Amino acid sequence: MQTTEERQRNPWLAKLHIDGPLFLGLIALAIVSLFVIYSAGGQDIGLVHRQAIRMGVSFAVLFVVAQIAPQTWRIYAVPFYIVGIILLVLVLFFGEMGKGAQRWLNIGVTRIQPSEILKLAVPILLAWYCARAQIPIRFWHVLAGLILAMIPTMLIAQQPDLGTAILVASSGLFVLFLAGMSWRLVTFGGALAAASLPLFWFFFLREYQRQRILTFLNPETDPLGSGYHIIQSKIAIGSGGLEGKGWLQGTQSQLEFLPERHTDFIFSVFAEEFGFFGVAGLLILYGFVIFRGMLISMRAQSNFARLLGGSITLTFFIYVLVNIGMVSGLLPVVGVPLPLISYGGTSMVTMMAGFGILMAIATHRRLVISQSG
């Protein structure tokens, strides 16, 4: 439970199981999102209304999840993971196609994207598994954890959805790293991954994925085709200068040179309109949310909560890193949205559910005499 000092400072937030600083950071990002989407979406107020509704649903999910004690997630870690795997298998056989990928499952009243479930199921399961083991974990625990993380990762990659697969794999790897995986294993794993790149290139990557990597290496080889997105994105970012062109004044976005400007490439719109100073402010805001998440994780009273909170926070960092990297030409384009800024609903709901878990870790504090993990 919270301390007397904390309750005196924010009694109503304590009752709602909301961490004030983290909540304010998320609200600030949501406000930025609405302003940028209005500009990136061609000043379409309907687009802003739809995003606002999705944000409302996402924050409602955050509130609901925040009421659930972290111990509950530990109890249902295995069933949650198994259900997620079953749904991923069903997608392979009965999933609906959309934009060249088979990622959705029709359950009658709506469609669901099971891969989003695994963004939470994988770190919850591995946090449960590692908390039961002796920390720092040993080699066999790392090996078992990698297998548990790679099963959904490979299923998601087959859909194909490389961006989500990277995020799911990262969420599992972060748990193992925080649980004490040795640097020797990290180094060995990195070397093994590098050595297996030719194998992935010829046998696992699809043609369009190979083309994305080639475009990343040299987008000018096809400036009007596969390289068009990244070339226009880099022009938009660079043309923002120090102070930017001003809200609604970005030529790349307003004249529609920049594709997918309200989704994956929304950072380019922001950089063009608000410049270096605006980007620095956005990164500070992201940094604050990440710092607060890690602080909450470090203060958690159980190994399970510490591992889970740390993984959720660091996966959020990967979201930011991959999106900004890909629209800046520093990473291949893998379809990862800018978290809490890009237009969309499914990934935002999952992300807010993760922040709800962080809220629960921060506020469901209890005194313990002994701690078993």
Protein backbone atom coordinates (compact mmCIF):
# COMPACT_ATOMS: atom_id res chain seq x y z
CA MET A 1 0.00 0.00 0.00
CA GLN A 2 1.06 3.63 -0.39
CA THR A 3 2.81 5.52 2.35
CA THR A 4 0.98 8.17 4.43
CA GLU A 5 2.98 10.91 2.70
CA GLU A 6 1.91 9.69 -0.75
CA ARG A 7 -1.76 9.53 0.25
CA GLN A 8 -1.68 13.05 1.66
CA ARG A 9 -0.13 14.34 -1.53
CA ASN A 10 -2.56 12.71 -4.01
CA PRO A 11 -5.38 10.84 -2.18
CA TRP A 12 -7.75 10.69 -5.16
CA LEU A 13 -5.03 9.35 -7.48
CA ALA A 14 -4.16 6.74 -4.85
CA LYS A 15 -7.78 5.55 -4.79
CA LEU A 16 -7.77 5.23 -8.56
CA HIS A 17 -4.36 3.49 -8.50
CA ILE A 18 -2.89 6.14 -10.81
CA ASP A 19 0.70 7.34 -10.69
CA GLY A 20 0.43 11.11 -11.15
CA PRO A 21 3.73 11.92 -12.91
CA LEU A 22 3.43 9.02 -15.35
CA PHE A 23 -0.21 9.86 -16.07
CA LEU A 24 0.66 13.51 -16.80
CA GLY A 25 3.38 12.39 -19.21
CA LEU A 26 0.90 10.20 -21.10
CA ILE A 27 -1.68 13.00 -21.23
CA ALA A 28 0.94 15.37 -22.65
CA LEU A 29 1.81 12.88 -25.41
CA ALA A 30 -1.89 12.42 -26.21
CA ILE A 31 -2.36 16.19 -26.59
CA VAL A 32 0.67 16.43 -28.89
CA SER A 33 -0.78 13.57 -30.94
CA LEU A 34 -4.08 15.37 -31.60
CA PHE A 35 -2.34 18.54 -32.77
CA VAL A 36 0.05 16.71 -35.08
CA ILE A 37 -2.64 14.41 -36.50
CA TYR A 38 -4.77 17.45 -37.37
CA SER A 39 -1.87 18.80 -39.43
CA ALA A 40 -0.70 15.46 -40.84
CA GLY A 41 -4.25 14.44 -41.76
CA GLY A 42 -4.85 17.43 -44.00
CA GLN A 43 -6.67 19.37 -41.24
CA ASP A 44 -9.39 16.73 -41.16
CA ILE A 45 -11.21 17.29 -37.86
CA GLY A 46 -12.98 13.94 -38.27
CA LEU A 47 -9.63 12.20 -38.09
CA VAL A 48 -8.89 14.03 -34.84
CA HIS A 49 -12.29 13.05 -33.40
CA ARG A 50 -11.69 9.39 -34.21
CA GLN A 51 -8.25 9.51 -32.63
CA ALA A 52 -9.68 11.21 -29.54
CA ILE A 53 -12.26 8.41 -29.19
CA ARG A 54 -9.52 5.79 -29.48
CA MET A 55 -7.50 7.64 -26.87
CA GLY A 56 -10.52 7.69 -24.58
CA VAL A 57 -10.91 3.93 -24.95
CA SER A 58 -7.18 3.44 -24.37
CA PHE A 59 -7.17 5.53 -21.19
CA ALA A 60 -10.26 3.62 -19.99
CA VAL A 61 -8.29 0.40 -20.49
CA LEU A 62 -5.42 1.93 -18.50
CA PHE A 63 -7.77 2.75 -15.60
CA VAL A 64 -9.26 -0.76 -15.58
CA VAL A 65 -5.89 -2.53 -15.75
CA ALA A 66 -4.48 -0.26 -13.03
CA GLN A 67 -7.03 -1.69 -10.59
CA ILE A 68 -5.63 -5.21 -11.05
CA ALA A 69 -2.93 -6.10 -8.54
CA PRO A 70 0.34 -7.27 -10.14
CA GLN A 71 0.02 -10.57 -8.29
CA THR A 72 -3.05 -11.38 -10.39
CA TRP A 73 -1.04 -11.21 -13.59
CA ARG A 74 1.47 -13.58 -12.04
CA ILE A 75 -1.27 -16.10 -11.27
CA TYR A 76 -2.66 -16.08 -14.81
CA ALA A 77 0.66 -15.72 -16.67
CA VAL A 78 0.66 -19.23 -18.14
CA PRO A 79 -3.01 -19.33 -19.28
CA PHE A 80 -2.66 -15.84 -20.79
CA TYR A 81 0.36 -16.94 -22.80
CA ILE A 82 -1.24 -20.21 -23.95
CA VAL A 83 -4.40 -18.42 -25.12
CA GLY A 84 -2.25 -15.97 -27.07
CA ILE A 85 -0.33 -18.78 -28.79
CA ILE A 86 -3.57 -20.59 -29.69
CA LEU A 87 -4.97 -17.41 -31.23
CA LEU A 88 -1.76 -16.91 -33.26
CA VAL A 89 -2.05 -20.46 -34.63
CA LEU A 90 -5.69 -19.83 -35.53
CA VAL A 91 -4.63 -16.71 -37.43
CA LEU A 92 -2.33 -18.83 -39.62
CA PHE A 93 -5.28 -21.02 -40.69
CA PHE A 94 -8.34 -18.77 -40.41
CA GLY A 95 -6.97 -15.22 -40.25
CA GLU A 96 -8.27 -12.46 -42.49
CA MET A 97 -6.03 -10.69 -44.97
CA GLY A 98 -5.44 -6.97 -44.94
CA LYS A 99 -2.74 -4.88 -46.65
CA GLY A 100 -0.96 -8.02 -47.78
CA ALA A 101 -0.77 -9.59 -44.31
CA GLN A 102 -2.80 -12.21 -42.48
CA ARG A 103 -2.93 -10.72 -38.96
CA TRP A 104 -6.59 -10.49 -37.92
CA LEU A 105 -9.04 -12.99 -36.50
CA ASN A 106 -12.77 -12.46 -36.99
CA ILE A 107 -14.68 -13.37 -33.80
CA GLY A 108 -18.09 -12.31 -35.08
CA VAL A 109 -18.75 -8.94 -33.47
CA THR A 110 -15.29 -7.58 -34.31
CA ARG A 111 -11.80 -8.42 -35.50
CA ILE A 112 -8.89 -8.88 -33.13
CA GLN A 113 -5.15 -8.87 -33.72
CA PRO A 114 -3.75 -11.64 -31.47
CA SER A 115 -0.16 -10.47 -31.94
CA GLU A 116 -1.01 -7.44 -29.78
CA ILE A 117 -1.91 -9.77 -26.90
CA LEU A 118 1.55 -11.31 -27.02
CA LYS A 119 3.18 -7.91 -26.44
CA LEU A 120 1.98 -8.31 -22.85
CA ALA A 121 1.68 -12.10 -22.55
CA VAL A 122 5.36 -12.73 -23.32
CA PRO A 123 6.88 -10.37 -20.70
CA ILE A 124 4.28 -11.46 -18.12
CA LEU A 125 5.12 -15.14 -18.65
CA LEU A 126 8.89 -14.62 -18.64
CA ALA A 127 8.72 -12.36 -15.59
CA TRP A 128 6.76 -15.13 -13.82
CA TYR A 129 9.25 -17.78 -14.99
CA CYS A 130 12.37 -15.83 -14.03
CA ALA A 131 10.93 -14.72 -10.68
CA ARG A 132 10.47 -18.40 -9.77
CA ALA A 133 14.11 -19.10 -10.59
CA GLN A 134 17.11 -17.90 -8.67
CA ILE A 135 18.19 -14.43 -9.80
CA PRO A 136 20.58 -13.95 -11.51
CA ILE A 137 19.19 -16.65 -13.78
CA ARG A 138 21.40 -19.39 -15.13
CA PHE A 139 22.06 -20.58 -18.67
CA TRP A 140 19.23 -23.13 -18.77
CA HIS A 141 16.74 -20.53 -17.62
CA VAL A 142 17.93 -18.19 -20.38
CA LEU A 143 17.61 -20.95 -22.97
CA ALA A 144 14.08 -21.85 -21.85
CA GLY A 145 13.13 -18.17 -21.80
CA LEU A 146 14.43 -17.65 -25.33
CA ILE A 147 12.36 -20.58 -26.58
CA LEU A 148 9.22 -19.21 -24.92
CA ALA A 149 9.82 -15.81 -26.51
CA MET A 150 10.76 -17.14 -29.95
CA ILE A 151 7.62 -19.28 -30.41
CA PRO A 152 5.24 -16.30 -30.70
CA THR A 153 7.90 -14.21 -32.43
CA MET A 154 8.21 -16.71 -35.28
CA LEU A 155 4.43 -17.12 -35.55
CA ILE A 156 4.00 -13.35 -35.83
CA ALA A 157 6.83 -13.07 -38.35
CA GLN A 158 4.97 -15.59 -40.55
CA GLN A 159 1.89 -13.34 -40.83
CA PRO A 160 4.07 -11.37 -41.82
CA ASP A 161 4.45 -8.59 -39.24
CA LEU A 162 8.14 -7.96 -38.69
CA GLY A 163 7.61 -4.82 -36.61
CA THR A 164 5.41 -6.54 -34.02
CA ALA A 165 7.69 -9.59 -34.04
CA ILE A 166 10.63 -7.34 -33.11
CA LEU A 167 8.65 -5.76 -30.27
CA VAL A 168 7.49 -9.12 -28.88
CA ALA A 169 11.02 -10.54 -29.03
CA SER A 170 12.40 -7.39 -27.38
CA SER A 171 9.89 -7.59 -24.52
CA GLY A 172 11.07 -11.13 -23.75
CA LEU A 173 14.77 -10.35 -24.11
CA PHE A 174 14.46 -7.39 -21.76
CA VAL A 175 13.02 -9.64 -19.04
CA LEU A 176 15.93 -12.07 -19.42
CA PHE A 177 18.45 -9.22 -19.39
CA LEU A 178 16.94 -7.64 -16.27
CA ALA A 179 16.84 -11.06 -14.61
CA GLY A 180 20.62 -11.22 -14.77
CA MET A 181 21.50 -12.81 -18.09
CA SER A 182 25.28 -12.61 -18.23
CA TRP A 183 27.08 -10.24 -20.57
CA ARG A 184 28.96 -13.24 -21.89
CA LEU A 185 25.68 -14.70 -23.12
CA VAL A 186 24.61 -11.34 -24.51
CA THR A 187 27.85 -11.08 -26.49
CA PHE A 188 27.59 -14.67 -27.69
CA GLY A 189 23.97 -14.16 -28.72
CA GLY A 190 24.83 -11.01 -30.64
CA ALA A 191 27.66 -12.77 -32.47
CA LEU A 192 25.40 -15.74 -33.26
CA ALA A 193 22.68 -13.42 -34.58
CA ALA A 194 25.19 -11.63 -36.78
CA ALA A 195 26.54 -14.93 -38.13
CA SER A 196 23.01 -16.14 -38.96
CA LEU A 197 22.07 -13.06 -40.99
CA PRO A 198 22.74 -14.77 -44.35
CA LEU A 199 20.45 -17.62 -43.29
CA PHE A 200 17.65 -15.21 -42.42
CA TRP A 201 18.20 -13.27 -45.63
CA PHE A 202 17.77 -16.28 -47.95
CA PHE A 203 15.32 -18.49 -46.04
CA PHE A 204 13.21 -16.36 -43.67
CA LEU A 205 12.85 -12.87 -45.13
CA ARG A 206 10.25 -12.30 -47.83
CA GLU A 207 11.03 -10.45 -51.02
CA TYR A 208 9.43 -7.18 -49.90
CA GLN A 209 11.36 -7.37 -46.61
CA ARG A 210 14.63 -7.80 -48.49
CA GLN A 211 13.65 -4.83 -50.65
CA ARG A 212 13.08 -2.71 -47.53
CA ILE A 213 16.59 -3.48 -46.31
CA LEU A 214 18.12 -2.70 -49.71
CA THR A 215 16.13 0.53 -49.80
CA PHE A 216 17.40 1.39 -46.31
CA LEU A 217 20.99 0.91 -47.48
CA ASN A 218 20.53 3.04 -50.61
CA PRO A 219 17.07 4.61 -51.10
CA GLU A 220 18.31 6.63 -54.13
CA THR A 221 18.42 3.46 -56.24
CA ASP A 222 14.63 3.68 -56.62
CA PRO A 223 13.67 7.28 -55.74
CA LEU A 224 10.17 7.05 -57.24
CA GLY A 225 9.43 3.55 -55.98
CA SER A 226 10.57 1.75 -52.84
CA GLY A 227 12.89 4.59 -51.83
CA TYR A 228 10.26 7.32 -52.14
CA HIS A 229 8.97 7.11 -48.54
CA ILE A 230 12.31 7.43 -46.84
CA ILE A 231 13.64 10.11 -49.21
CA GLN A 232 10.60 12.33 -48.63
CA SER A 233 10.79 11.64 -44.90
CA LYS A 234 14.42 12.72 -44.69
CA ILE A 235 13.65 15.86 -46.70
CA ALA A 236 10.84 16.73 -44.28
CA ILE A 237 12.99 16.19 -41.20
CA GLY A 238 15.92 18.15 -42.60
CA SER A 239 13.82 21.06 -43.84
CA GLY A 240 12.51 21.70 -40.32
CA GLY A 241 15.80 23.27 -39.29
CA LEU A 242 16.12 24.55 -35.74
CA GLU A 243 12.72 26.14 -35.20
CA GLY A 244 10.56 24.40 -37.80
CA LYS A 245 8.20 25.83 -40.38
CA GLY A 246 5.32 26.21 -37.96
CA TRP A 247 2.19 24.21 -37.21
CA LEU A 248 0.20 23.48 -40.40
CA GLN A 249 3.02 24.99 -42.47
CA GLY A 250 5.01 21.90 -43.41
CA THR A 251 5.27 21.70 -47.20
CA GLN A 252 6.08 17.97 -47.37
CA SER A 253 2.96 17.04 -45.42
CA GLN A 254 0.52 19.76 -46.52
CA LEU A 255 1.37 19.25 -50.20
CA GLU A 256 1.12 15.47 -49.70
CA PHE A 257 4.66 14.59 -50.74
CA LEU A 258 5.03 12.50 -47.59
CA PRO A 259 3.13 9.17 -47.63
CA GLU A 260 1.54 7.67 -44.50
CA ARG A 261 2.14 10.98 -42.78
CA HIS A 262 -0.46 10.50 -40.01
CA THR A 263 0.64 6.94 -39.14
CA ASP A 264 4.17 5.54 -39.39
CA PHE A 265 5.77 8.77 -40.70
CA ILE A 266 4.12 11.24 -38.35
CA PHE A 267 7.47 12.03 -36.72
CA SER A 268 8.62 13.52 -40.03
CA VAL A 269 5.62 15.88 -39.99
CA PHE A 270 6.40 16.89 -36.41
CA ALA A 271 10.08 17.48 -37.19
CA GLU A 272 9.30 19.61 -40.24
CA GLU A 273 6.80 21.81 -38.42
CA PHE A 274 8.52 22.15 -35.03
CA GLY A 275 12.18 21.70 -35.96
CA PHE A 276 15.08 20.61 -33.79
CA PHE A 277 13.79 22.36 -30.68
CA GLY A 278 10.39 20.71 -30.99
CA VAL A 279 11.96 17.29 -31.53
CA ALA A 280 14.19 17.84 -28.49
CA GLY A 281 11.11 18.68 -26.43
CA LEU A 282 9.30 15.55 -27.65
CA LEU A 283 12.31 13.37 -26.82
CA ILE A 284 12.49 14.92 -23.34
CA LEU A 285 8.81 14.05 -22.86
CA TYR A 286 9.43 10.49 -23.99
CA GLY A 287 12.50 10.36 -21.74
CA PHE A 288 10.42 11.47 -18.77
CA VAL A 289 7.86 8.70 -19.33
CA ILE A 290 10.64 6.12 -19.69
CA PHE A 291 12.48 7.41 -16.61
CA ARG A 292 9.30 7.29 -14.55
CA GLY A 293 8.56 3.77 -15.72
CA MET A 294 12.02 2.55 -14.78
CA LEU A 295 11.79 4.30 -11.39
CA ILE A 296 8.48 2.55 -10.69
CA SER A 297 10.03 -0.78 -11.69
CA MET A 298 13.07 -0.33 -9.45
CA ARG A 299 10.84 0.50 -6.48
CA ALA A 300 8.62 -2.57 -6.96
CA GLN A 301 8.47 -4.98 -4.05
CA SER A 302 8.80 -8.25 -5.95
CA ASN A 303 11.12 -9.63 -8.60
CA PHE A 304 8.10 -10.36 -10.80
CA ALA A 305 6.90 -6.74 -10.71
CA ARG A 306 10.42 -5.38 -11.25
CA LEU A 307 11.03 -7.57 -14.28
CA LEU A 308 7.61 -6.96 -15.80
CA GLY A 309 7.67 -3.20 -15.25
CA GLY A 310 11.19 -2.91 -16.62
CA SER A 311 10.31 -4.88 -19.74
CA ILE A 312 7.18 -2.80 -20.44
CA THR A 313 9.15 0.43 -20.08
CA LEU A 314 12.11 -0.67 -22.20
CA THR A 315 9.79 -2.03 -24.92
CA PHE A 316 8.17 1.42 -25.04
CA PHE A 317 11.70 2.79 -25.55
CA ILE A 318 12.17 0.37 -28.47
CA TYR A 319 8.94 1.69 -30.02
CA VAL A 320 10.37 5.21 -29.97
CA LEU A 321 13.84 4.17 -31.12
CA VAL A 322 12.67 2.02 -34.05
CA ASN A 323 10.12 4.50 -35.38
CA ILE A 324 12.42 7.52 -35.24
CA GLY A 325 15.27 5.42 -36.61
CA MET A 326 13.29 4.14 -39.59
CA VAL A 327 11.78 7.51 -40.64
CA SER A 328 15.24 9.12 -40.30
CA GLY A 329 16.85 6.52 -42.56
CA LEU A 330 18.89 4.99 -39.75
CA LEU A 331 16.90 1.72 -39.65
CA PRO A 332 14.89 -0.26 -42.22
CA VAL A 333 11.16 0.50 -42.39
CA VAL A 334 9.34 -2.18 -40.36
CA GLY A 335 5.95 -0.58 -39.73
CA VAL A 336 6.31 0.44 -36.08
CA PRO A 337 4.18 3.51 -35.14
CA LEU A 338 5.43 6.43 -33.08
CA PRO A 339 4.00 5.47 -29.67
CA LEU A 340 1.00 7.48 -28.47
CA ILE A 341 1.45 9.95 -31.35
CA SER A 342 0.66 8.02 -34.56
CA TYR A 343 -2.94 7.62 -35.65
CA GLY A 344 -4.31 4.20 -34.73
CA GLY A 345 -6.06 2.26 -32.03
CA THR A 346 -4.94 -1.34 -31.57
CA SER A 347 -1.33 -0.73 -30.59
CA MET A 348 -2.35 2.22 -28.41
CA VAL A 349 -4.78 0.07 -26.40
CA THR A 350 -2.06 -2.54 -25.82
CA MET A 351 0.43 0.15 -24.86
CA MET A 352 -1.99 1.75 -22.39
CA ALA A 353 -2.73 -1.65 -20.89
CA GLY A 354 1.01 -1.95 -20.28
CA PHE A 355 1.08 1.45 -18.62
CA GLY A 356 -1.91 0.33 -16.56
CA ILE A 357 0.23 -2.53 -15.26
CA LEU A 358 2.95 0.01 -14.42
CA MET A 359 0.38 2.09 -12.54
CA ALA A 360 -0.65 -1.00 -10.59
CA ILE A 361 2.98 -1.77 -9.74
CA ALA A 362 3.42 1.80 -8.48
CA THR A 363 0.26 1.94 -6.36
CA HIS A 364 -0.52 -1.62 -5.21
CA ARG A 365 2.21 -1.59 -2.59
CA ARG A 366 2.08 -3.85 0.41
CA LEU A 367 4.39 -4.61 3.29
CA VAL A 368 5.98 -8.01 3.11
CA ILE A 369 7.99 -9.90 5.69
CA SER A 370 9.54 -12.30 3.24
CA GLN A 371 9.70 -12.18 -0.53
CA SER A 372 9.80 -15.27 -2.68
CA GLY A 373 10.17 -13.43 -6.03
